[in-house]
Amino acid sequence: QVQVVESGGGSVQAGGSLRLSCITTGYTSRGYSVAWFRQAPGKEREGVGFVYIPYLGDGASGDSIGTTLVDSVKDRFSLSRDTAKNAVYLQMDNMKPEDSGMYYCAAEKYLGGPWDNFHAFQYRGQGTQVTVSS
């Protein structure tokens, strides 16, 4: 059973930082994709970043590869991976009010199309709220 759980949201002032965590469990025999999405009130959900977690064999997963961040955040956000914790982190620095929204993590084994399609991911977390005040 695959589970995806996000955490780390909160409220910060503009210019501040937050680190979101995405813990993915249940993928024991294959590589998989992990992506972060966000949705602000009244706006469509958008992709923020993507990584691919390769399978190394013997039940072990490797470091992330193919890291991608959208242009609006690539100079301020970063993605990292903790293999021991099955975690992917979204580090958000120099945050802006327009970064506010619900952030979702999603995972998928067989991503056959663009990574920024939320509905292409079978497993999704419940979301974590991020609020940036000016």
Coordinates of C-alpha atoms in Angstrom, one line a residue, residues 43-128:
K43 CA -6.7 29.6 -9.0
E44 CA -5.9 26.4 -10.8
R45 CA -3.5 23.9 -9.3
E46 CA 0.0 24.1 -10.7
G47 CA 3.1 22.0 -10.7
V48 CA 6.0 23.3 -8.6
G49 CA 8.7 20.7 -8.9
F50 CA 9.5 17.1 -9.9
V51 CA 12.0 14.4 -9.1
Y52 CA 12.5 10.8 -10.1
I53 CA 13.5 8.2 -7.4
P54 CA 15.4 5.3 -9.0
Y55 CA 15.2 1.8 -7.8
L56 CA 18.6 0.3 -6.8
G57 CA 17.5 -3.3 -6.1
D58 CA 17.1 -5.2 -2.9
G59 CA 14.3 -2.9 -1.8
A60 CA 16.4 0.2 -1.9
S61 CA 15.7 3.5 -3.6
G62 CA 18.4 5.9 -4.7
D63 CA 18.9 9.7 -4.7
S64 CA 16.6 11.8 -6.8
I65 CA 17.4 12.4 -10.4
G66 CA 15.9 14.6 -13.1
T67 CA 15.0 17.4 -10.7
T68 CA 12.8 20.1 -12.2
L69 CA 11.4 23.3 -10.8
V70 CA 9.1 25.7 -12.6
D71 CA 10.5 29.0 -13.6
S72 CA 8.5 31.0 -11.1
V73 CA 10.3 29.3 -8.2
K74 CA 13.6 27.8 -9.5
D75 CA 15.7 30.7 -8.1
R76 CA 14.1 30.5 -4.7
F77 CA 13.0 26.8 -4.1
S78 CA 15.0 23.6 -4.2
L79 CA 14.3 19.9 -4.0
S80 CA 16.3 17.4 -2.0
R81 CA 16.1 13.8 -1.0
D82 CA 16.7 11.7 2.1
T83 CA 16.8 8.1 1.1
A84 CA 16.8 6.8 4.6
K85 CA 13.5 8.5 5.3
N86 CA 12.0 8.0 1.9
A87 CA 11.5 11.8 1.9
V88 CA 11.6 14.5 -0.7
Y89 CA 11.9 18.0 0.6
L90 CA 10.8 21.2 -0.9
Q91 CA 12.9 24.0 0.5
M92 CA 11.3 27.4 -0.1
D93 CA 13.4 30.5 0.5
N94 CA 12.7 34.2 -0.1
M95 CA 9.0 33.4 -0.2
K96 CA 6.5 35.8 -1.7
P97 CA 2.8 36.2 -0.9
E98 CA 2.0 34.6 -4.3
D99 CA 3.6 31.4 -3.0
S100 CA 0.6 31.0 -0.6
G101 CA -1.7 28.1 -1.1
M102 CA -2.3 24.4 -0.4
Y103 CA 0.8 22.4 -1.3
Y104 CA 0.4 18.7 -2.4
C105 CA 2.8 16.0 -2.9
A106 CA 2.1 13.2 -5.3
A107 CA 3.7 10.0 -6.4
E108 CA 3.4 7.7 -9.4
K109 CA 5.2 4.6 -10.7
Y110 CA 4.1 4.8 -14.3
L111 CA 4.2 8.5 -15.3
G112 CA 3.5 8.4 -19.0
G113 CA 3.1 12.1 -19.7
P114 CA 4.0 15.6 -18.4
W115 CA 4.9 15.7 -14.8
D116 CA 2.8 18.7 -14.1
N117 CA -0.5 16.9 -14.6
F118 CA -1.8 16.3 -11.0
H119 CA -4.3 13.8 -12.2
A120 CA -1.6 11.6 -13.7
F121 CA -0.4 10.8 -10.2
Q122 CA -2.2 7.9 -8.6
Y123 CA -1.1 8.6 -5.0
R124 CA -1.5 12.1 -3.5
G125 CA -1.2 13.6 0.0
Q126 CA -3.9 15.5 1.8
G127 CA -2.0 18.8 1.4
T128 CA -0.3 21.2 3.7

